[in-house]
mmCIF file of C-alpha atoms in Angstrom:
data_model
loop_
_atom_site.group_PDB
_atom_site.id
_atom_site.type_symbol
_atom_site.label_atom_id
_atom_site.label_comp_id
_atom_site.label_asym_id
_atom_site.label_seq_id
_atom_site.Cartn_x
_atom_site.Cartn_y
_atom_site.Cartn_z
ATOM 1 C CA MET A 1 111.416 61.769 57.002
ATOM 2 C CA SER A 2 110.804 64.095 53.333
ATOM 3 C CA HIS A 3 113.859 66.289 52.280
ATOM 4 C CA GLY A 4 112.274 69.473 54.356
ATOM 5 C CA VAL A 5 113.606 70.909 57.085
ATOM 6 C CA CYS A 6 112.751 70.414 60.800
ATOM 7 C CA ILE A 7 112.428 73.115 62.562
ATOM 8 C CA ILE A 8 112.649 74.035 66.300
ATOM 9 C CA SER A 9 110.796 76.848 67.427
ATOM 10 C CA ILE A 10 110.855 77.779 71.117
ATOM 11 C CA GLN A 11 107.917 80.043 72.960
ATOM 12 C CA ALA A 12 109.488 81.364 75.863
ATOM 13 C CA ASP A 13 107.984 77.982 77.246
ATOM 14 C CA ALA A 14 106.729 75.530 74.902
ATOM 15 C CA VAL A 15 108.536 73.819 72.450
ATOM 16 C CA ASN A 16 106.932 72.795 68.709
ATOM 17 C CA VAL A 17 108.917 70.432 66.541
ATOM 18 C CA LEU A 18 107.189 70.709 62.955
ATOM 19 C CA GLN A 19 108.009 69.455 59.860
ATOM 20 C CA THR A 20 107.575 71.188 56.558
ATOM 21 C CA ASP A 21 108.472 70.192 52.832
ATOM 22 C CA ASN A 22 110.587 73.370 51.101
ATOM 23 C CA LYS A 23 108.855 76.493 52.841
ATOM 24 C CA MET A 24 108.987 77.344 56.813
ATOM 25 C CA GLN A 25 105.094 77.605 57.341
ATOM 26 C CA ARG A 26 103.279 79.494 59.908
ATOM 27 C CA LEU A 27 103.778 78.473 62.897
ATOM 28 C CA THR A 28 100.680 78.984 65.575
ATOM 29 C CA PRO A 29 101.596 77.725 69.251
ATOM 30 C CA GLN A 30 99.823 77.438 72.484
ATOM 31 C CA PHE A 31 101.522 79.980 73.916
ATOM 32 C CA SER A 32 102.656 83.407 72.282
ATOM 33 C CA LEU A 33 104.406 85.707 74.614
ATOM 34 C CA TYR A 34 106.618 87.467 71.664
ATOM 35 C CA SER A 35 105.794 89.452 68.459
ATOM 36 C CA ALA A 36 106.537 87.659 64.979
ATOM 37 C CA LYS A 37 109.951 88.642 65.114
ATOM 38 C CA SER A 38 110.894 86.829 68.473
ATOM 39 C CA GLN A 39 109.648 83.722 66.602
ATOM 40 C CA ALA A 40 111.712 83.688 64.177
ATOM 41 C CA ALA A 41 114.059 84.091 66.778
ATOM 42 C CA GLY A 42 113.758 81.792 68.397
ATOM 43 C CA MET A 43 113.847 79.176 65.752
ATOM 44 C CA LEU A 44 116.530 76.675 65.680
ATOM 45 C CA GLN A 45 117.171 74.778 62.087
ATOM 46 C CA VAL A 46 118.430 71.670 61.630
ATOM 47 C CA ALA A 47 118.811 70.325 57.836
ATOM 48 C CA ALA A 48 116.813 66.932 57.386
ATOM 49 C CA MET A 49 119.863 65.326 55.840
ATOM 50 C CA PRO A 50 121.576 63.800 58.798
ATOM 51 C CA VAL A 51 124.142 65.803 60.199
ATOM 52 C CA SER A 52 127.142 64.580 62.653
ATOM 53 C CA CYS A 53 127.222 66.262 66.033
ATOM 54 C CA SER A 54 130.478 68.433 66.057
ATOM 55 C CA SER A 55 131.683 67.470 69.470
ATOM 56 C CA CYS A 56 131.629 63.428 69.482
ATOM 57 C CA GLY A 57 131.227 63.548 65.502
ATOM 58 C CA THR A 58 129.031 60.141 65.705
ATOM 59 C CA GLN A 59 125.737 60.873 66.679
ATOM 60 C CA ARG A 60 122.814 63.172 64.741
ATOM 61 C CA ALA A 61 122.795 66.159 65.373
ATOM 62 C CA ALA A 62 119.518 67.185 67.649
ATOM 63 C CA LEU A 63 120.142 71.057 67.652
ATOM 64 C CA ARG A 64 122.080 73.958 66.672
ATOM 65 C CA ARG A 65 122.616 75.612 69.882
ATOM 66 C CA PRO A 66 121.469 79.206 69.747
ATOM 67 C CA LYS A 67 124.618 80.704 72.143
ATOM 68 C CA THR A 68 127.750 78.932 69.498
ATOM 69 C CA GLY A 69 125.355 77.851 66.726
ATOM 70 C CA HIS A 70 127.439 74.199 66.963
ATOM 71 C CA SER A 71 124.780 70.889 65.794
ATOM 72 C CA LEU A 72 125.199 69.044 68.599
ATOM 73 C CA CYS A 73 123.248 65.562 69.794
ATOM 74 C CA LYS A 74 120.765 65.058 72.942
ATOM 75 C CA SER A 75 124.008 63.860 75.193
ATOM 76 C CA CYS A 76 126.543 66.368 74.182
ATOM 77 C CA PHE A 77 123.878 69.316 74.631
ATOM 78 C CA PHE A 78 123.608 67.930 77.168
ATOM 79 C CA TRP A 79 127.124 68.222 78.858
ATOM 80 C CA ALA A 80 128.151 70.957 77.311
ATOM 81 C CA PHE A 81 124.833 73.243 79.083
ATOM 82 C CA GLU A 82 125.616 71.048 82.383
ATOM 83 C CA GLU A 83 129.712 71.579 82.106
ATOM 84 C CA GLU A 84 129.394 75.308 81.759
ATOM 85 C CA ILE A 85 127.300 76.057 84.629
ATOM 86 C CA HIS A 86 129.938 74.205 86.873
ATOM 87 C CA HIS A 87 132.458 76.258 84.736
ATOM 88 C CA THR A 88 130.381 79.386 86.509
ATOM 89 C CA ILE A 89 130.430 78.086 89.653
ATOM 90 C CA VAL A 90 133.999 77.322 89.984
ATOM 91 C CA SER A 91 135.461 80.436 88.371
ATOM 92 C CA ALA A 92 132.616 82.204 90.823
ATOM 93 C CA GLN A 93 133.372 80.648 93.503
ATOM 94 C CA LEU A 94 129.307 80.724 94.462
ATOM 95 C CA PHE A 95 130.123 78.287 97.390
ATOM 96 C CA GLN A 96 132.177 76.507 100.129
ATOM 97 C CA PRO A 97 131.898 72.715 100.604
ATOM 98 C CA GLY A 98 129.312 72.171 103.418
ATOM 99 C CA GLU A 99 127.148 74.872 102.870
ATOM 100 C CA ARG A 100 122.877 75.006 103.323
ATOM 101 C CA VAL A 101 122.369 76.398 99.790
ATOM 102 C CA GLY A 102 118.274 77.184 98.962
ATOM 103 C CA ILE A 103 117.018 77.142 96.071
ATOM 104 C CA GLY A 104 114.625 79.375 94.803
ATOM 105 C CA ALA A 105 111.548 77.418 93.710
ATOM 106 C CA SER A 106 108.719 78.664 91.914
ATOM 107 C CA GLY A 107 108.228 75.759 89.293
ATOM 108 C CA GLY A 108 109.082 77.812 86.032
ATOM 109 C CA LYS A 109 111.567 76.353 83.326
ATOM 110 C CA ASP A 110 114.385 78.799 85.131
ATOM 111 C CA SER A 111 113.748 76.948 88.577
ATOM 112 C CA THR A 112 113.366 73.961 87.494
ATOM 113 C CA VAL A 113 116.421 73.456 85.189
ATOM 114 C CA LEU A 114 118.340 74.756 88.304
ATOM 115 C CA ALA A 115 117.054 72.059 90.850
ATOM 116 C CA HIS A 116 117.785 69.561 88.677
ATOM 117 C CA VAL A 117 121.347 70.780 87.154
ATOM 118 C CA LEU A 118 122.006 72.250 91.080
ATOM 119 C CA LYS A 119 121.853 68.448 92.118
ATOM 120 C CA LEU A 120 123.244 66.876 89.439
ATOM 121 C CA LEU A 121 126.593 69.060 89.298
ATOM 122 C CA ASN A 122 126.499 68.488 93.095
ATOM 123 C CA GLY A 123 127.141 65.018 93.130
ATOM 124 C CA ARG A 124 129.146 64.963 89.880
ATOM 125 C CA TYR A 125 131.447 67.380 91.351
ATOM 126 C CA SER A 126 131.240 66.677 95.250
ATOM 127 C CA TYR A 127 130.693 70.425 96.416
ATOM 128 C CA GLY A 128 129.547 68.996 99.672
ATOM 129 C CA LEU A 129 126.207 71.074 99.724
ATOM 130 C CA GLU A 130 122.931 70.826 101.631
ATOM 131 C CA LEU A 131 120.145 71.956 98.763
ATOM 132 C CA LEU A 132 116.424 72.797 99.945
ATOM 133 C CA LEU A 133 113.814 74.607 97.778
ATOM 134 C CA VAL A 134 112.954 77.903 98.718
ATOM 135 C CA SER A 135 108.721 78.576 97.670
ATOM 136 C CA VAL A 136 107.001 81.718 98.015
ATOM 137 C CA ASP A 137 103.260 81.670 97.365
ATOM 138 C CA GLU A 138 102.267 85.248 96.581
ATOM 139 C CA GLY A 139 98.870 84.623 96.474
ATOM 140 C CA ILE A 140 97.431 84.750 93.000
ATOM 141 C CA SER A 141 94.605 82.242 91.858
ATOM 142 C CA GLY A 142 94.891 79.791 89.268
ATOM 143 C CA TYR A 143 98.132 80.733 88.262
ATOM 144 C CA ARG A 144 100.455 80.120 91.560
ATOM 145 C CA ASP A 145 98.534 77.902 93.614
ATOM 146 C CA ASP A 146 99.140 75.472 90.373
ATOM 147 C CA SER A 147 102.743 76.303 90.704
ATOM 148 C CA LEU A 148 102.928 75.548 93.764
ATOM 149 C CA GLU A 149 102.018 71.791 92.898
ATOM 150 C CA THR A 150 104.801 71.394 90.196
ATOM 151 C CA VAL A 151 107.048 72.380 92.816
ATOM 152 C CA LYS A 152 105.227 70.122 95.183
ATOM 153 C CA ARG A 153 106.128 67.329 92.329
ATOM 154 C CA ASN A 154 110.246 68.729 91.620
ATOM 155 C CA GLN A 155 110.368 68.042 95.799
ATOM 156 C CA GLN A 156 109.495 64.494 95.640
ATOM 157 C CA GLN A 157 111.456 64.227 92.230
ATOM 158 C CA TYR A 158 114.685 65.433 93.014
ATOM 159 C CA GLU A 159 114.250 64.836 97.190
ATOM 160 C CA LEU A 160 114.893 68.037 98.477
ATOM 161 C CA PRO A 161 113.353 69.382 101.401
ATOM 162 C CA LEU A 162 110.822 72.534 100.887
ATOM 163 C CA LYS A 163 109.796 75.646 102.154
ATOM 164 C CA ILE A 164 106.651 77.727 101.399
ATOM 165 C CA VAL A 165 106.020 80.997 102.618
ATOM 166 C CA SER A 166 103.243 83.150 101.965
ATOM 167 C CA TYR A 167 102.460 86.998 101.470
ATOM 168 C CA GLN A 168 99.171 86.236 103.374
ATOM 169 C CA GLU A 169 101.350 85.090 106.637
ATOM 170 C CA LEU A 170 104.571 87.925 106.286
ATOM 171 C CA TYR A 171 102.259 90.768 105.329
ATOM 172 C CA GLY A 172 98.617 89.645 105.276
ATOM 173 C CA TRP A 173 97.604 90.536 102.019
ATOM 174 C CA THR A 174 97.425 88.515 98.237
ATOM 175 C CA MET A 175 98.078 89.699 95.582
ATOM 176 C CA ASP A 176 94.615 88.929 94.461
ATOM 177 C CA GLN A 177 94.160 91.616 97.238
ATOM 178 C CA ILE A 178 96.897 94.024 96.674
ATOM 179 C CA VAL A 179 95.663 94.122 93.193
ATOM 180 C CA LYS A 180 91.966 95.284 93.549
ATOM 181 C CA GLN A 181 93.235 97.764 95.431
ATOM 182 C CA VAL A 182 96.309 99.100 93.086
ATOM 183 C CA GLY A 183 94.665 97.953 89.598
ATOM 184 C CA LEU A 184 97.529 96.373 87.967
ATOM 185 C CA LYS A 185 99.609 99.247 86.278
ATOM 186 C CA ASN A 186 101.629 99.596 89.336
ATOM 187 C CA ASN A 187 101.263 95.903 90.541
ATOM 188 C CA CYS A 188 104.359 94.604 89.857
ATOM 189 C CA THR A 189 106.268 96.589 92.083
ATOM 190 C CA PHE A 190 104.409 95.505 95.183
ATOM 191 C CA CYS A 191 104.633 92.046 94.243
ATOM 192 C CA GLY A 192 109.023 92.276 93.263
ATOM 193 C CA VAL A 193 109.274 94.130 96.124
ATOM 194 C CA PHE A 194 107.122 92.145 98.702
ATOM 195 C CA ARG A 195 109.034 88.014 96.833
ATOM 196 C CA ARG A 196 112.107 89.279 97.464
ATOM 197 C CA GLN A 197 112.524 90.025 100.732
ATOM 198 C CA ALA A 198 109.547 86.700 101.162
ATOM 199 C CA LEU A 199 112.182 85.090 100.189
ATOM 200 C CA ASP A 200 114.979 86.223 102.195
ATOM 201 C CA ARG A 201 112.365 85.357 104.855
ATOM 202 C CA GLY A 202 112.209 81.685 104.016
ATOM 203 C CA ALA A 203 115.577 81.694 103.607
ATOM 204 C CA MET A 204 116.356 82.954 107.819
ATOM 205 C CA MET A 205 113.754 79.982 108.293
ATOM 206 C CA LEU A 206 115.701 76.842 106.638
ATOM 207 C CA GLY A 207 119.030 78.497 107.803
ATOM 208 C CA VAL A 208 120.512 78.544 104.684
ATOM 209 C CA ASN A 209 124.182 79.961 103.515
ATOM 210 C CA LYS A 210 123.463 81.389 100.383
ATOM 211 C CA ILE A 211 119.849 81.454 98.247
ATOM 212 C CA CYS A 212 120.594 80.865 94.403
ATOM 213 C CA THR A 213 117.861 82.021 91.698
ATOM 214 C CA GLY A 214 117.035 80.963 88.174
ATOM 215 C CA HIS A 215 117.792 84.343 86.736
ATOM 216 C CA ASN A 216 119.834 83.360 83.154
ATOM 217 C CA ALA A 217 121.629 85.480 81.364
ATOM 218 C CA ASP A 218 118.088 87.094 78.938
ATOM 219 C CA ASP A 219 117.171 88.118 82.168
ATOM 220 C CA ILE A 220 120.458 90.266 83.296
ATOM 221 C CA ALA A 221 120.288 91.953 79.337
ATOM 222 C CA GLU A 222 117.031 93.234 80.209
ATOM 223 C CA THR A 223 117.082 94.174 83.834
ATOM 224 C CA VAL A 224 120.448 96.229 82.205
ATOM 225 C CA LEU A 225 118.324 97.537 79.469
ATOM 226 C CA MET A 226 115.639 98.431 82.084
ATOM 227 C CA ASN A 227 118.257 100.167 84.167
ATOM 228 C CA PHE A 228 119.997 101.960 81.622
ATOM 229 C CA LEU A 229 116.492 103.923 80.713
ATOM 230 C CA ARG A 230 115.204 104.090 84.118
ATOM 231 C CA GLY A 231 119.073 105.625 84.367
ATOM 232 C CA ASP A 232 119.171 103.713 87.843
ATOM 233 C CA ILE A 233 122.911 103.669 88.226
ATOM 234 C CA ALA A 234 123.026 101.705 91.833
ATOM 235 C CA ARG A 235 120.486 99.328 90.087
ATOM 236 C CA LEU A 236 122.805 99.188 86.558
ATOM 237 C CA ARG A 237 125.726 98.925 88.973
ATOM 238 C CA ARG A 238 125.056 96.191 90.519
ATOM 239 C CA CYS A 239 122.758 94.238 88.680
ATOM 240 C CA THR A 240 125.030 91.970 86.091
ATOM 241 C CA ALA A 241 127.268 90.857 89.484
ATOM 242 C CA ILE A 242 126.462 86.891 90.326
ATOM 243 C CA THR A 243 126.264 86.978 93.845
ATOM 244 C CA THR A 244 125.037 90.136 95.475
ATOM 245 C CA GLY A 245 123.264 90.879 99.502
ATOM 246 C CA SER A 246 126.897 90.471 100.847
ATOM 247 C CA GLU A 247 126.329 94.163 103.156
ATOM 248 C CA GLY A 248 124.226 91.662 105.737
ATOM 249 C CA ALA A 249 121.362 89.726 104.010
ATOM 250 C CA ILE A 250 121.391 86.455 102.207
ATOM 251 C CA PRO A 251 123.807 86.065 99.619
ATOM 252 C CA ARG A 252 122.275 85.329 96.604
ATOM 253 C CA CYS A 253 123.716 83.426 93.127
ATOM 254 C CA LYS A 254 122.877 83.140 89.533
ATOM 255 C CA PRO A 255 124.340 79.312 88.777
ATOM 256 C CA LEU A 256 122.466 80.472 85.495
ATOM 257 C CA LYS A 257 124.265 83.996 85.086
ATOM 258 C CA TYR A 258 125.102 82.709 80.871
ATOM 259 C CA ALA A 259 122.743 80.440 80.045
ATOM 260 C CA TYR A 260 120.268 81.559 77.440
ATOM 261 C CA GLU A 261 116.541 81.318 77.688
ATOM 262 C CA LYS A 262 115.790 79.145 74.555
ATOM 263 C CA GLU A 263 118.663 76.916 76.386
ATOM 264 C CA ILE A 264 117.488 76.530 79.362
ATOM 265 C CA VAL A 265 113.853 75.788 77.604
ATOM 266 C CA LEU A 266 115.634 72.795 74.966
ATOM 267 C CA TYR A 267 117.357 71.435 78.265
ATOM 268 C CA ALA A 268 113.456 71.366 80.207
ATOM 269 C CA TYR A 269 112.476 69.788 76.819
ATOM 270 C CA PHE A 270 114.906 67.247 76.326
ATOM 271 C CA LYS A 271 115.474 65.671 79.284
ATOM 272 C CA LYS A 272 111.696 65.644 79.853
ATOM 273 C CA LEU A 273 111.246 67.650 83.212
ATOM 274 C CA ASP A 274 108.294 69.006 85.475
ATOM 275 C CA TYR A 275 107.714 72.247 85.357
ATOM 276 C CA PHE A 276 104.843 75.273 84.875
ATOM 277 C CA SER A 277 104.925 76.973 81.374
ATOM 278 C CA THR A 278 101.788 79.706 82.487
ATOM 279 C CA GLU A 279 102.690 83.268 81.920
ATOM 280 C CA CYS A 280 101.602 85.041 85.176
ATOM 281 C CA ILE A 281 98.192 86.571 84.950
ATOM 282 C CA TYR A 282 99.304 89.668 86.619
ATOM 283 C CA SER A 283 102.230 89.943 83.986
ATOM 284 C CA PRO A 284 101.352 92.293 80.823
ATOM 285 C CA ASN A 285 101.607 95.375 81.570
ATOM 286 C CA ALA A 286 104.886 94.862 82.584
ATOM 287 C CA TYR A 287 107.483 97.167 82.125
ATOM 288 C CA ARG A 288 109.903 94.663 81.609
ATOM 289 C CA GLY A 289 108.201 93.090 79.128
ATOM 290 C CA HIS A 290 108.863 95.787 77.025
ATOM 291 C CA ALA A 291 112.762 95.383 77.643
ATOM 292 C CA ARG A 292 112.202 91.482 76.769
ATOM 293 C CA THR A 293 110.861 92.861 73.144
ATOM 294 C CA PHE A 294 113.993 94.606 72.179
ATOM 295 C CA LEU A 295 116.193 92.063 73.357
ATOM 296 C CA LYS A 296 114.572 89.231 71.669
ATOM 297 C CA ASP A 297 114.479 91.843 68.470
ATOM 298 C CA LEU A 298 118.166 92.066 68.787
ATOM 299 C CA GLU A 299 118.641 88.577 69.019
ATOM 300 C CA ALA A 300 117.152 88.717 66.120
ATOM 301 C CA LEU A 301 119.905 89.996 64.347
ATOM 302 C CA ARG A 302 122.773 89.651 66.591
ATOM 303 C CA PRO A 303 122.375 86.217 68.655
ATOM 304 C CA SER A 304 125.577 87.246 70.646
ATOM 305 C CA ALA A 305 123.723 90.601 71.585
ATOM 306 C CA ILE A 306 122.843 88.509 74.989
ATOM 307 C CA MET A 307 126.394 88.142 75.857
ATOM 308 C CA ASP A 308 127.221 91.557 74.946
ATOM 309 C CA ILE A 309 124.877 93.446 76.918
ATOM 310 C CA ILE A 310 125.729 91.166 80.021
ATOM 311 C CA HIS A 311 129.834 92.821 79.459
ATOM 312 C CA SER A 312 129.037 96.391 79.109
ATOM 313 C CA GLY A 313 127.446 96.173 82.598
ATOM 314 C CA GLU A 314 130.261 93.990 84.096
ATOM 315 C CA ASN A 315 132.527 96.659 82.578
ATOM 316 C CA LEU A 316 130.524 99.568 83.527
ATOM 317 C CA LEU A 317 132.318 101.881 85.527
ATOM 318 C CA VAL A 318 130.784 104.874 87.732
ATOM 319 C CA ARG A 319 132.921 108.053 88.552
ATOM 320 C CA GLU A 320 133.568 108.753 91.980
ATOM 321 C CA ASP A 321 132.330 111.790 92.335
ATOM 322 C CA VAL A 322 128.628 109.984 91.840
ATOM 323 C CA LYS A 323 126.758 109.599 94.997
ATOM 324 C CA MET A 324 125.439 106.460 95.940
ATOM 325 C CA PRO A 325 122.722 104.945 98.073
ATOM 326 C CA THR A 326 124.607 103.976 101.928
ATOM 327 C CA GLN A 327 123.105 100.414 103.070
ATOM 328 C CA GLY A 328 121.129 100.863 105.862
ATOM 329 C CA THR A 329 118.429 98.653 107.856
ATOM 330 C CA CYS A 330 114.947 99.701 108.013
ATOM 331 C CA SER A 331 114.126 101.260 111.602
ATOM 332 C CA ARG A 332 110.843 99.096 111.484
ATOM 333 C CA CYS A 333 110.974 95.256 110.691
ATOM 334 C CA GLY A 334 115.252 95.441 110.031
ATOM 335 C CA TYR A 335 115.765 94.486 106.941
ATOM 336 C CA ILE A 336 118.524 95.789 104.275
ATOM 337 C CA SER A 337 117.040 99.339 103.859
ATOM 338 C CA SER A 338 118.837 102.157 102.293
ATOM 339 C CA GLN A 339 115.973 105.231 103.587
ATOM 340 C CA ALA A 340 114.414 104.478 107.464
ATOM 341 C CA LEU A 341 112.114 102.738 105.884
ATOM 342 C CA CYS A 342 112.477 99.981 103.892
ATOM 343 C CA LYS A 343 109.909 99.637 100.478
ATOM 344 C CA ALA A 344 107.852 96.794 101.429
ATOM 345 C CA CYS A 345 107.054 98.574 104.846
ATOM 346 C CA VAL A 346 106.025 102.045 102.927
ATOM 347 C CA LEU A 347 104.106 99.715 100.184
ATOM 348 C CA LEU A 348 102.375 98.041 103.362
ATOM 349 C CA GLU A 349 101.881 100.805 105.670
ATOM 350 C CA GLY A 350 100.292 102.446 102.157
ATOM 351 C CA LEU A 351 98.207 99.522 101.531
ATOM 352 C CA ASN A 352 97.205 98.693 104.946
ATOM 353 C CA ARG A 353 96.328 102.946 104.992
ATOM 354 C CA GLY A 354 93.956 102.734 102.142
ATOM 355 C CA LEU A 355 96.719 105.013 100.413
ATOM 356 C CA PRO A 356 98.819 102.385 97.726
ATOM 357 C CA LYS A 357 100.287 105.521 95.983
ATOM 358 C CA LEU A 358 102.581 106.132 98.966
ATOM 359 C CA GLY A 359 104.866 102.896 98.375
ATOM 360 C CA ILE A 360 104.864 104.219 94.039
ATOM 361 C CA GLY A 361 107.562 107.117 93.073
ATOM 362 C CA LYS A 362 109.415 109.022 95.882
ATOM 363 C CA HIS A 363 107.844 110.490 99.455
ATOM 364 C CA HIS A 364 110.802 109.887 101.197
ATOM 365 C CA LYS A 365 109.964 113.295 102.970
ATOM 366 C CA LEU A 366 106.999 111.268 104.456
ATOM 367 C CA HIS A 367 108.901 108.305 105.980
ATOM 368 C CA HIS A 368 109.022 110.205 109.412
ATOM 369 C CA LYS A 369 104.854 110.591 109.766
ATOM 370 C CA LEU A 370 105.501 106.489 109.231
ATOM 371 C CA LEU A 371 107.581 106.045 111.242
ATOM 372 C CA SER A 372 105.838 107.790 114.338
ATOM 373 C CA GLU A 373 102.401 106.842 112.674
ATOM 374 C CA GLU A 374 101.903 109.972 112.020
ATOM 375 C CA PRO A 375 98.013 110.886 110.614
ATOM 376 C CA LEU A 376 99.016 112.603 107.214
ATOM 377 C CA ASN A 377 98.068 116.130 105.931
ATOM 378 C CA GLU A 378 95.686 116.795 103.711
ATOM 379 C CA ARG A 379 98.336 118.645 101.509
ATOM 380 C CA ASP A 380 99.994 114.902 101.528
ATOM 381 C CA MET A 381 96.057 112.995 100.947
ATOM 382 C CA ARG A 382 96.368 115.137 97.635
ATOM 383 C CA LYS A 383 99.848 114.543 96.359
ATOM 384 C CA LEU A 384 99.623 111.047 96.978
ATOM 385 C CA LYS A 385 96.262 111.872 95.037
ATOM 386 C CA ASP A 386 97.910 113.241 91.956
ATOM 387 C CA PHE A 387 100.877 111.739 91.544
#
């Protein structure tokens, strides 16, 4: 190796190792999801001259951790990454021995790393858990059908039971059909609401005690920013919780809450895990993308920005006189809801009536008509068309 610099560039799910002479060359990775500034934020530089691992001191460092800045060899990085997740699980008391735990599996890097690490830690520390995989088929041709093949391979690799539930069987619609109705502006609203409920229903079929999702530190920081920008106090208050859904739904927990996305990519890359790395074809216009770009720009200037935002959300206090939604159940399907009808039932009603905008925005005054299956009058129809 020459006396250049070894650049490890992380582009969401793609890791490119390049060697330069004395100057950094422009990178053109296959998956380009972030801006040029974010590309720079996603680079880890390790000097070509031998650098010892700052942990063991005997092996050569293979990377510099984005989270801490420590230069580590592969073995020490693996151990540090796994032990931090173990610490998160133990300190938050996420599991109890004998529980059946469903892992939300999409085939992507986060859920694949989550399944791999949970199975490893379950054996290493005798958690006593029965692990299962739960996947949702949204019905997105050329995307979800391919990623589900990865999930099926993961099932064989990790020897875990797998349950797949689909939008088609649960709602009578696929996302391809929904997008034809609503376009690309609000499609992520439909998908997010339906997917959350579908994951719960799949977990119920398996009789699990908890659901684990692959939400990482970047995801949670993005959610804090989104809820802040939208003024959504209810979600802002609970979005940093490591466990949610204790009000009646199957509890959901996030073992990767403090794991940086870049480190998850590095772990999957160096472990040679089998995962799917293509972005959803319907998500480029999602509101979350703007929060993600902003967060990456912040991270480029201050790597600790991700954890800083999470800690800010955790320490948020809401005045006692602020009215918060009251949790109840949907009168139609029985799912948890703060309204007479849950969001999924309202969205589905709109689709079935040919009024897809019915579930977009605030139309709670129309819920009583939906419950009694009354026809909407001309004024109601005009409101929905003008929205």
